[in-house]
């Protein structure tokens, strides 16, 4: 059984407590590795290592930082097979998905921010007799906390811009999916990232995450995870005036107008609902369909969903893998029960699955399609974050918008229509950080990424991320 270690000051270290947590393979339900059960002592050590590394790292030229980051990107790509397998075993997602999405994107994150930093410029504001310019300095020691659904993808999405801008990082992956972060530590060391620039502390959110939020020498926190956790972090960090970037939950609407390309809409909506077992914050879990095409859409949609074969994530034929934990399986099943209790109809799926063979005790749920519930029901208001989607008919554009905007969330939305004016009009009125028109999850890393309302505060991506991880200073010179 493999034992994961913390990565502090360039060394792999056991937790101060000497205690470890069990790490499960979701597809089998078996314990397959041990994760450090770290606490505030490990966080304190990591902060000291980061503080010690900061003066030299922040003074390193952007060209050198860029070179190291490109080496990290290249090593991730070189080890794609190993990392993808590790991600799949740890998270439960299909291996083809880890290979085609998670790991390539982790490499891309380092490549993107490692080159973007070369183009990051300060503003200058000349006026008669005076010149104002802006200096952007790294913040110092920053904290990065990431979730279990896209483990290496989201972990690197935070770390890469933080170190590109000259900060030193204390990072915590989810204790449910720590393996690829552990493997990344070795890659960073091999690529020549100086000791202490990246420190990884494994453990429980309420221990390690809280210690990071409370630590006075961590000056900024970039967090992705649930809205409730984001609230807890903000409660601790806001009175200390820490800079905060919060990427939180979503309950994303997918609006299908009668004038859409129905085949495209039905196919992509199925992917948008069930990719990664529905465990992507951008998944479209509420599908609003114009009443005149409701039956036709439903039929085509379900036809596509039926192709989402559930089973062993290592089997290339599998389209949907296991849910990340037993607790999450219970949560998803409880929402399916709530849908029934609320008077909903299960149009497809609705059951736990126990595949034959090695995955018989794994945590699998059928792709589940629910209908017959209003937009204000719990199923259509609360984030389930699993393979459960709800179909709701609408009659007018105003009604679709009002239902789409009726949750506390506002992360992403999808609009299906061939009418250009309608597409732009609806996009402008959706309360959402991202709107895709006739597509889903097409990501350009230069664009601002984040949510409104309870889906978050701040934006990641592009220069927004570099701005978050730097402190601007206005300098005014008399000419
Ligand atoms: P959680 O909020 O439970 O956990 C996220 C991270 O925070 C984990 O590393 C977790 O540690 C840690 N954590 C837990 N409690 C605390 C705490 N009190 N203080 C500091 N850190 C803490 O989210 P999940 O991992 O369950 O991820 C799913 C959620 O993430 C969904 O709501 C989803 O919508 C959201 N998400 C948002 C995205 C976005 O970009 N907006 C993208 C992806 C997911 P541990 O797991 O070890 O307990």
Coordinates of C-alpha atoms and ligand atoms in Angstrom, one line a residue:
X1 CA 0.0 0.0 0.0
X2 CA 1.4 3.3 -1.1
X3 CA 1.9 6.0 1.6
X4 CA 1.5 9.6 0.4
X5 CA 3.7 12.2 2.1
X6 CA 3.6 16.0 2.5
X7 CA 5.9 18.0 0.4
X8 CA 7.5 20.8 2.5
X9 CA 10.7 22.7 1.8
X10 CA 11.5 20.4 -1.1
X11 CA 11.4 17.3 1.1
X12 CA 8.8 14.5 1.4
X13 CA 7.7 14.5 5.1
X14 CA 5.4 12.5 7.2
X15 CA 2.7 14.4 9.1
X16 CA 3.7 15.8 12.5
X17 CA 0.9 13.8 14.1
X18 CA 2.2 10.5 12.6
X19 CA -1.4 9.7 11.7
X20 CA -2.7 8.8 8.2
X21 CA -6.2 8.7 6.7
X22 CA -7.4 5.9 4.4
X23 CA -7.5 6.7 0.7
X24 CA -10.2 4.7 -1.2
X25 CA -10.5 3.6 -4.8
X26 CA -14.1 4.6 -5.7
X27 CA -14.5 1.9 -8.4
X28 CA -13.8 -0.9 -5.9
X29 CA -14.5 0.7 -2.5
X30 CA -11.1 -0.6 -1.3
X31 CA -8.5 1.3 0.6
X32 CA -5.5 1.5 -1.6
X33 CA -3.2 4.2 0.0
X34 CA -2.6 6.3 3.1
X35 CA -2.8 10.1 3.2
X36 CA -1.2 12.2 5.9
X37 CA -3.7 13.4 8.5
X38 CA -1.9 16.7 8.8
X39 CA -2.7 19.6 11.2
X40 CA -1.7 23.2 11.9
X41 CA 1.8 22.1 12.8
X42 CA 2.4 20.9 9.2
X43 CA 0.8 24.1 7.8
X44 CA 3.2 26.1 10.1
X45 CA 6.2 24.2 8.7
X46 CA 5.0 24.7 5.2
X47 CA 4.6 28.5 5.7
X48 CA 8.1 28.8 7.1
X49 CA 9.5 26.9 4.1
X50 CA 7.5 29.2 1.8
X51 CA 8.6 32.3 3.6
X52 CA 12.2 31.2 3.4
X53 CA 11.9 30.6 -0.4
X54 CA 10.1 33.8 -1.1
X55 CA 12.9 36.4 -1.3
X56 CA 14.9 34.4 -3.9
X57 CA 11.9 33.2 -5.9
X58 CA 10.3 36.6 -6.1
X59 CA 13.6 38.0 -7.4
X60 CA 14.0 35.3 -10.0
X61 CA 13.6 36.6 -13.5
X62 CA 10.3 35.9 -15.3
X63 CA 12.3 34.1 -18.0
X64 CA 13.7 31.6 -15.5
X65 CA 10.4 31.1 -13.8
X66 CA 8.8 30.5 -17.2
X67 CA 11.5 27.9 -18.2
X68 CA 10.9 25.9 -15.0
X69 CA 7.2 26.0 -15.5
X70 CA 7.5 24.8 -19.1
X71 CA 9.7 21.9 -17.8
X72 CA 7.0 21.0 -15.4
X73 CA 4.4 21.1 -18.2
X74 CA 6.7 18.8 -20.4
X75 CA 7.2 16.3 -17.5
X76 CA 3.4 16.1 -16.9
X77 CA 2.9 15.4 -20.6
X78 CA 5.7 12.8 -20.6
X79 CA 4.1 11.0 -17.6
X80 CA 0.5 11.3 -19.0
X81 CA -0.1 7.6 -18.8
X82 CA 1.0 7.3 -15.2
X83 CA -0.8 10.4 -14.0
X84 CA -4.0 9.5 -15.8
X85 CA -4.1 6.1 -14.3
X86 CA -3.4 7.5 -10.8
X87 CA -6.2 10.1 -11.3
X88 CA -8.7 7.5 -12.4
X89 CA -7.9 5.1 -9.5
X90 CA -8.1 8.0 -7.0
X91 CA -11.2 9.8 -8.4
X92 CA -13.3 7.1 -10.2
X93 CA -13.5 8.9 -13.5
X94 CA -13.0 7.0 -16.8
X95 CA -9.4 6.5 -17.8
X96 CA -10.0 7.9 -21.3
X97 CA -11.3 11.1 -19.6
X98 CA -8.2 11.5 -17.4
X99 CA -6.0 11.0 -20.4
X100 CA -7.9 13.3 -22.7
X101 CA -9.0 16.1 -20.3
X102 CA -7.5 16.1 -16.8
X103 CA -3.8 15.5 -17.3
X104 CA -3.4 17.4 -20.6
X105 CA -5.1 20.4 -19.0
X106 CA -2.8 20.2 -16.0
X107 CA 0.2 20.4 -18.4
X108 CA -1.6 23.2 -20.3
X109 CA -2.1 25.2 -17.0
X110 CA 1.7 25.3 -16.4
X111 CA 2.4 26.0 -20.1
X112 CA -0.2 28.7 -20.3
X113 CA 0.8 30.7 -17.2
X114 CA 4.5 30.0 -17.8
X115 CA 4.2 31.8 -21.1
X116 CA 1.5 34.4 -20.1
X117 CA 3.8 35.8 -17.4
X118 CA 6.2 36.8 -20.2
X119 CA 3.4 39.1 -21.6
X120 CA 2.1 40.5 -18.3
X121 CA 2.7 44.3 -18.4
X122 CA 2.1 47.2 -16.0
X123 CA 0.0 50.2 -16.9
X124 CA 1.4 53.7 -17.2
X125 CA -0.7 56.9 -17.0
X126 CA 1.2 59.9 -18.3
X127 CA -0.3 63.3 -17.7
X128 CA 1.1 66.9 -18.0
X129 CA 4.1 67.1 -15.7
X130 CA 3.5 63.7 -14.0
X131 CA 3.8 60.0 -14.8
X132 CA 1.9 57.4 -12.9
X133 CA 2.8 53.8 -13.3
X134 CA 1.7 50.6 -11.6
X135 CA 4.1 48.1 -10.0
X136 CA 2.7 44.6 -9.6
X137 CA 4.5 42.7 -6.8
X138 CA 3.9 39.1 -5.7
X139 CA 1.9 38.9 -2.5
X140 CA 4.2 36.5 -0.6
X141 CA 2.9 33.3 0.8
X142 CA -0.4 32.3 -0.7
X143 CA -2.8 29.4 0.0
X144 CA -4.4 27.2 -2.7
X145 CA -7.2 24.8 -1.7
X146 CA -8.8 22.6 -4.4
X147 CA -11.6 20.0 -4.6
X148 CA -11.8 16.4 -5.6
X149 CA -13.7 16.5 -8.9
X150 CA -10.9 17.6 -11.3
X151 CA -8.0 17.0 -8.9
X152 CA -4.8 17.8 -10.8
X153 CA -6.6 20.1 -13.3
X154 CA -7.9 22.5 -10.6
X155 CA -4.9 22.1 -8.3
X156 CA -2.5 23.3 -11.1
X157 CA -5.0 26.0 -12.3
X158 CA -4.3 27.8 -9.0
X159 CA -0.6 26.9 -8.4
X160 CA 0.6 27.8 -11.8
X161 CA -0.4 31.5 -11.8
X162 CA 0.7 31.8 -8.2
X163 CA 4.2 30.7 -8.8
X164 CA 4.4 32.4 -12.2
X165 CA 3.9 35.8 -10.4
X166 CA 6.7 35.0 -7.9
X167 CA 4.7 33.9 -4.9
X168 CA 5.4 30.8 -2.8
X169 CA 2.5 28.5 -2.2
X170 CA 1.1 26.3 0.5
X171 CA -1.4 24.1 -1.2
X172 CA -4.0 21.5 -0.1
X173 CA -5.6 19.1 -2.5
X174 CA -8.8 17.3 -1.4
X175 CA -8.0 14.5 1.0
X176 CA -10.3 12.3 -1.2
X177 CA -8.0 12.7 -4.2
X178 CA -4.5 13.4 -3.1
X179 CA -2.5 11.1 -5.4
X180 CA -1.7 13.3 -8.4
X181 CA -0.8 16.3 -6.2
X182 CA 1.7 13.9 -4.6
X183 CA 3.1 12.9 -8.0
X184 CA 3.2 16.5 -9.1
X185 CA 5.5 17.3 -6.1
X186 CA 8.2 14.9 -7.5
X187 CA 7.8 16.4 -11.0
X188 CA 8.3 20.0 -9.7
X189 CA 11.4 18.9 -7.8
X190 CA 12.8 17.2 -10.9
X191 CA 12.0 20.3 -13.1
X192 CA 14.1 22.4 -10.8
X193 CA 11.5 24.3 -8.9
X194 CA 13.4 25.6 -5.9
X195 CA 12.6 24.1 -2.5
X196 CA 9.8 25.8 -0.6
X197 CA 8.2 27.5 -3.7
X198 CA 5.5 24.8 -3.7
X199 CA 4.5 23.1 -0.4
X200 CA 1.8 20.5 -0.3
X201 CA 0.0 19.7 2.9
X202 CA -2.4 16.8 2.8
X203 CA -5.3 16.3 5.2
X204 CA -8.8 17.1 6.2
X205 CA -10.4 20.4 5.1
X206 CA -11.5 21.4 8.6
X207 CA -8.0 20.8 9.9
X208 CA -5.5 21.8 7.2
X209 CA -7.8 24.1 5.3
X210 CA -8.8 25.9 8.5
X211 CA -5.2 26.2 9.6
X212 CA -4.4 27.7 6.3
X213 CA -7.3 30.2 6.5
X214 CA -6.2 31.2 10.0
X215 CA -2.4 31.5 9.4
X216 CA -1.4 35.1 9.6
X217 CA 1.4 34.7 7.1
X218 CA -0.7 33.3 4.3
X219 CA -1.9 36.6 2.7
X220 CA -4.2 35.3 0.0
X221 CA -6.4 32.2 -0.5
X222 CA -7.5 30.9 -3.8
X223 CA -10.2 28.3 -3.1
X224 CA -12.4 26.1 -5.3
X225 CA -15.0 24.0 -3.6
X226 CA -18.5 24.1 -2.1
X227 CA -20.4 27.3 -1.3
X228 CA -20.6 26.4 2.4
X229 CA -16.9 25.8 2.7
X230 CA -16.3 29.1 0.9
X231 CA -18.4 30.8 3.5
X232 CA -16.4 29.2 6.3
X233 CA -13.1 30.3 4.8
X234 CA -14.4 33.8 4.2
X235 CA -15.5 34.1 7.8
X236 CA -12.0 33.4 9.0
X237 CA -10.0 35.2 6.3
X238 CA -12.1 38.3 5.6
X239 CA -11.5 39.9 9.1
X240 CA -7.8 39.4 8.5
X241 CA -8.1 41.3 5.2
X242 CA -6.7 38.4 3.2
X243 CA -7.2 38.5 -0.5
X244 CA -9.8 35.9 -1.5
X245 CA -10.7 34.2 -4.7
X246 CA -13.7 31.8 -4.3
X247 CA -14.8 29.5 -7.0
X248 CA -17.9 27.8 -5.6
X249 CA -20.9 25.6 -6.5
X250 CA -23.3 25.8 -9.4
X251 CA -26.8 24.7 -10.5
X252 CA -26.4 25.5 -14.1
X253 CA -29.3 26.0 -16.4
X254 CA -29.3 24.7 -20.0
X255 CA -32.0 26.5 -22.0
X256 CA -33.2 24.7 -25.2
X257 CA -35.3 26.9 -27.5
X258 CA -37.5 25.4 -30.2
X259 CA -35.4 26.9 -32.9
X260 CA -32.3 25.1 -31.9
X261 CA -30.3 22.4 -33.8
X262 CA -32.1 19.7 -31.9
X263 CA -29.5 16.9 -32.5
X264 CA -26.6 19.0 -31.4
X265 CA -28.6 20.3 -28.3
X266 CA -29.6 16.7 -27.3
X267 CA -26.1 15.3 -27.7
X268 CA -24.2 18.1 -26.0
X269 CA -26.8 18.4 -23.2
X270 CA -26.2 14.8 -22.4
X271 CA -22.5 15.3 -22.2
X272 CA -23.0 18.5 -20.2
X273 CA -25.1 16.6 -17.7
X274 CA -23.1 13.4 -17.2
X275 CA -19.5 14.0 -18.1
X276 CA -17.3 13.1 -15.1
X277 CA -20.4 11.5 -13.4
X278 CA -21.9 14.9 -13.3
X279 CA -19.2 16.0 -11.0
X280 CA -18.1 19.1 -12.8
X281 CA -19.1 22.5 -11.4
X282 CA -20.0 23.5 -15.0
X283 CA -22.4 20.6 -15.6
X284 CA -25.9 21.6 -16.9
X285 CA -28.1 19.9 -14.3
X286 CA -31.3 21.8 -15.1
X287 CA -32.5 21.6 -18.7
X288 CA -35.3 24.0 -19.6
X289 CA -37.0 23.0 -22.9
X290 CA -39.5 25.0 -24.9
X291 CA -42.8 23.1 -24.6
X292 CA -43.3 22.6 -28.3
X293 CA -40.2 20.4 -28.6
X294 CA -40.2 18.9 -25.1
X295 CA -41.2 15.4 -26.2
X296 CA -38.9 15.3 -29.2
X297 CA -35.9 16.7 -27.2
X298 CA -36.5 14.3 -24.3
X299 CA -36.6 11.3 -26.7
X300 CA -33.3 12.3 -28.4
X301 CA -31.7 13.3 -25.1
X302 CA -32.5 10.0 -23.4
X303 CA -31.4 8.1 -26.5
X304 CA -27.9 9.7 -26.0
X305 CA -27.9 9.2 -22.2
X306 CA -28.5 5.5 -22.7
X307 CA -25.1 5.3 -24.3
X308 CA -23.5 6.5 -21.1
X309 CA -22.5 3.0 -20.0
X310 CA -21.6 2.9 -16.4
X311 CA -18.8 0.6 -15.1
X312 CA -15.1 0.0 -14.5
X313 CA -13.3 3.3 -15.1
X314 CA -10.4 1.3 -16.5
X315 CA -12.5 -0.2 -19.3
X316 CA -12.3 1.9 -22.5
X317 CA -16.0 1.2 -23.2
X318 CA -17.0 2.9 -19.9
X319 CA -18.5 6.4 -20.3
X320 CA -19.4 7.0 -16.7
X321 CA -17.3 5.9 -13.8
X322 CA -17.7 5.7 -10.0
X323 CA -18.7 8.5 -7.6
X324 CA -15.9 9.8 -5.5
X325 CA -16.9 8.6 -2.1
X326 CA -19.4 6.5 -0.2
X327 CA -20.7 9.8 1.4
X328 CA -21.2 11.3 -2.0
X329 CA -23.0 8.2 -3.3
X330 CA -25.4 8.5 -0.3
X331 CA -25.9 12.2 -1.0
X332 CA -26.7 11.6 -4.7
X333 CA -29.1 8.7 -3.9
X334 CA -30.8 10.8 -1.2
X335 CA -31.5 13.5 -3.8
X336 CA -33.1 10.9 -6.2
X337 CA -35.3 9.9 -3.2
X338 CA -36.1 13.6 -2.6
X339 CA -37.1 13.9 -6.3
X340 CA -39.6 11.1 -5.9
X341 CA -40.9 12.5 -2.6
X342 CA -41.4 15.9 -4.3
X343 CA -43.6 14.2 -6.9
X344 CA -41.0 13.9 -9.7
X345 CA -40.9 11.1 -12.2
X346 CA -37.8 9.1 -13.0
X347 CA -37.6 9.1 -16.8
X348 CA -34.3 7.1 -16.8
X349 CA -32.0 5.5 -14.3
X350 CA -32.5 6.3 -10.6
X351 CA -30.6 3.4 -9.1
X352 CA -27.3 2.4 -7.6
X353 CA -25.3 -0.1 -9.7
X354 CA -23.1 -2.9 -8.6
X355 CA -21.2 -4.0 -11.7
X356 CA -19.9 -7.6 -11.9
X357 CA -16.3 -8.3 -11.2
X358 CA -13.7 -6.2 -9.5
X359 CA -16.1 -3.2 -9.2
X360 CA -18.9 -5.0 -7.5
X361 CA -18.5 -2.9 -4.3
X362 CA -17.8 0.4 -6.1
X363 CA -19.9 3.5 -5.8
X364 CA -21.9 3.7 -9.1
X365 CA -25.2 5.4 -9.9
X366 CA -27.1 5.2 -13.2
X367 CA -27.3 8.4 -15.2
X368 CA -30.6 9.7 -13.9
X369 CA -33.2 11.9 -15.7
X370 CA -36.0 13.4 -13.7
X371 CA -39.0 15.3 -14.9
X372 CA -42.3 16.7 -13.6
X373 CA -40.8 19.0 -11.0
X374 CA -41.1 22.8 -10.8
X375 CA -38.1 25.1 -10.9
X376 CA -38.5 25.9 -7.2
X377 CA -38.3 22.2 -6.0
X378 CA -35.2 21.2 -4.1
X379 CA -34.0 19.1 -7.0
X380 CA -33.9 22.2 -9.1
X381 CA -32.5 24.5 -6.5
X382 CA -29.8 22.6 -4.7
X383 CA -26.5 21.4 -6.0
X384 CA -26.4 17.6 -6.3
X385 CA -23.0 17.4 -8.2
X386 CA -23.8 13.9 -9.5
X387 CA -25.3 12.1 -12.5
X388 CA -28.8 13.6 -12.0
X389 CA -30.5 16.0 -14.4
X390 CA -33.9 17.5 -14.4
X391 CA -36.1 18.3 -17.4
X392 CA -38.5 21.3 -17.1
X393 CA -40.7 22.7 -19.9
X394 CA -41.2 26.4 -20.5
X395 CA -43.5 28.5 -22.7
X396 CA -41.8 31.9 -23.1
X397 CA -38.3 33.4 -23.1
X398 CA -39.2 35.4 -19.9
X399 CA -40.3 32.2 -18.1
X400 CA -37.1 30.4 -19.1
X401 CA -35.0 33.3 -17.9
X402 CA -36.9 33.6 -14.6
X403 CA -36.5 29.9 -13.9
X404 CA -32.8 29.9 -14.9
X405 CA -32.1 32.8 -12.6
X406 CA -34.1 31.4 -9.7
X407 CA -31.3 29.7 -7.8
X408 CA -28.8 31.3 -5.4
X409 CA -26.1 30.1 -7.9
X410 CA -24.7 31.8 -11.0
X411 CA -21.7 29.9 -12.4
X412 CA -22.4 28.7 -16.0
X413 CA -25.3 28.6 -18.4
X414 CA -26.0 27.1 -21.9
X415 CA -28.4 28.5 -24.5
X416 CA -29.5 26.6 -27.5
X417 CA -31.0 28.6 -30.4
X418 CA -30.3 29.4 -34.0
X419 CA -31.7 32.9 -33.5
X420 CA -28.7 35.2 -33.1
X421 CA -30.6 38.1 -31.5
X422 CA -32.3 35.9 -29.0
X423 CA -29.0 34.2 -28.1
X424 CA -27.3 37.5 -27.3
X425 CA -30.4 38.9 -25.5
X426 CA -30.7 35.8 -23.3
X427 CA -27.0 35.6 -22.6
X428 CA -27.0 39.2 -21.4
X429 CA -29.9 38.6 -19.0
X430 CA -28.6 35.3 -17.5
X431 CA -27.2 35.8 -14.0
X432 CA -24.1 33.8 -14.7
X433 CA -20.3 34.1 -14.9
X434 CA -20.1 32.1 -18.1
X435 CA -22.7 31.6 -20.9
X436 CA -22.1 29.1 -23.7
X437 CA -24.2 29.4 -26.8
X438 CA -24.8 26.2 -28.8
X439 CA -21.8 24.6 -27.1
X440 CA -20.6 23.5 -23.6
X441 CA -17.3 23.6 -21.7
X442 CA -15.3 25.1 -24.5
X443 CA -12.5 26.7 -22.5
X444 CA -10.1 29.4 -23.6
X445 CA -7.7 29.9 -20.7
X446 CA -7.4 33.7 -21.5
X447 CA -11.1 34.3 -20.5
X448 CA -12.2 35.3 -17.1
X449 CA -13.5 32.3 -15.2
X450 CA -15.8 32.4 -12.2
X451 CA -19.3 32.8 -10.9
X452 CA -21.8 35.4 -9.6
X453 CA -24.1 35.2 -6.5
X454 CA -23.3 32.2 -4.4
X455 CA -21.1 30.7 -7.1
X456 CA -18.1 32.8 -6.1
X457 CA -16.1 36.0 -5.8
X458 CA -13.4 37.0 -8.2
X459 CA -12.2 35.5 -11.5
X460 CA -9.5 33.1 -12.4
X461 CA -7.9 32.6 -15.8
X462 CA -5.9 34.8 -18.1
X463 CA -4.5 38.1 -16.7
X464 CA -7.2 38.0 -14.0
X465 CA -5.3 35.2 -12.3
X466 CA -2.0 37.1 -12.5
X467 CA -3.7 40.2 -11.1
X468 CA -5.2 38.2 -8.2
X469 CA -1.8 36.9 -7.3
X470 CA -0.1 40.3 -7.4
X471 CA -0.5 43.5 -5.4
X472 CA -0.7 46.7 -7.5
X473 CA 1.2 49.7 -6.4
X474 CA 0.7 53.1 -8.0
X475 CA 3.9 55.2 -8.3
X476 CA 3.5 58.9 -9.2
X477 CA 6.6 60.7 -10.5
X478 CA 6.9 64.5 -11.0
X479 CA 8.6 64.9 -14.4
Ligands
LIG1 P1 -15.5 21.1 -0.5 O1 -15.8 22.5 -0.3 O2 -15.9 20.1 0.5 O3 -13.9 21.0 -0.5 C1 -13.0 21.7 -1.3 C2 -11.7 21.8 -0.6 O4 -11.8 22.5 0.6 C3 -11.1 20.4 -0.3 O5 -9.7 20.4 -0.4 C4 -11.5 20.3 1.2 O6 -10.7 19.4 1.9 C5 -11.3 21.8 1.7 N1 -12.0 22.1 2.8 C6 -13.1 21.5 3.4 N2 -13.5 22.2 4.5 C7 -12.7 23.2 4.7 C8 -12.5 24.3 5.6 N3 -13.4 24.4 6.6 N4 -11.6 25.2 5.4 C9 -10.8 25.2 4.4 N5 -10.8 24.2 3.4 C10 -11.7 23.2 3.6 O7 -15.8 20.8 -2.0 P2 -15.7 19.4 -2.7 O8 -14.3 18.9 -2.6 O9 -16.8 18.6 -2.1 O10 -16.0 19.8 -4.2 C11 -17.2 19.9 -4.7 C12 -17.7 21.4 -4.7 O11 -16.7 22.2 -5.4 C13 -19.0 21.6 -5.5 O12 -19.8 22.4 -4.7 C14 -18.5 22.2 -6.8 O13 -19.5 22.9 -7.4 C15 -17.4 23.0 -6.3 N6 -16.6 23.3 -7.5 C16 -16.5 24.6 -8.0 C17 -15.8 24.9 -9.1 C18 -15.7 26.3 -9.6 O14 -14.8 26.6 -10.4 N7 -16.6 27.2 -9.3 C19 -15.0 23.8 -9.8 C20 -15.1 22.6 -9.2 C21 -15.9 22.3 -8.1 P3 -11.2 17.9 2.1 O15 -11.8 17.4 0.9 O16 -9.9 17.3 2.3 O17 -12.1 17.9 3.3

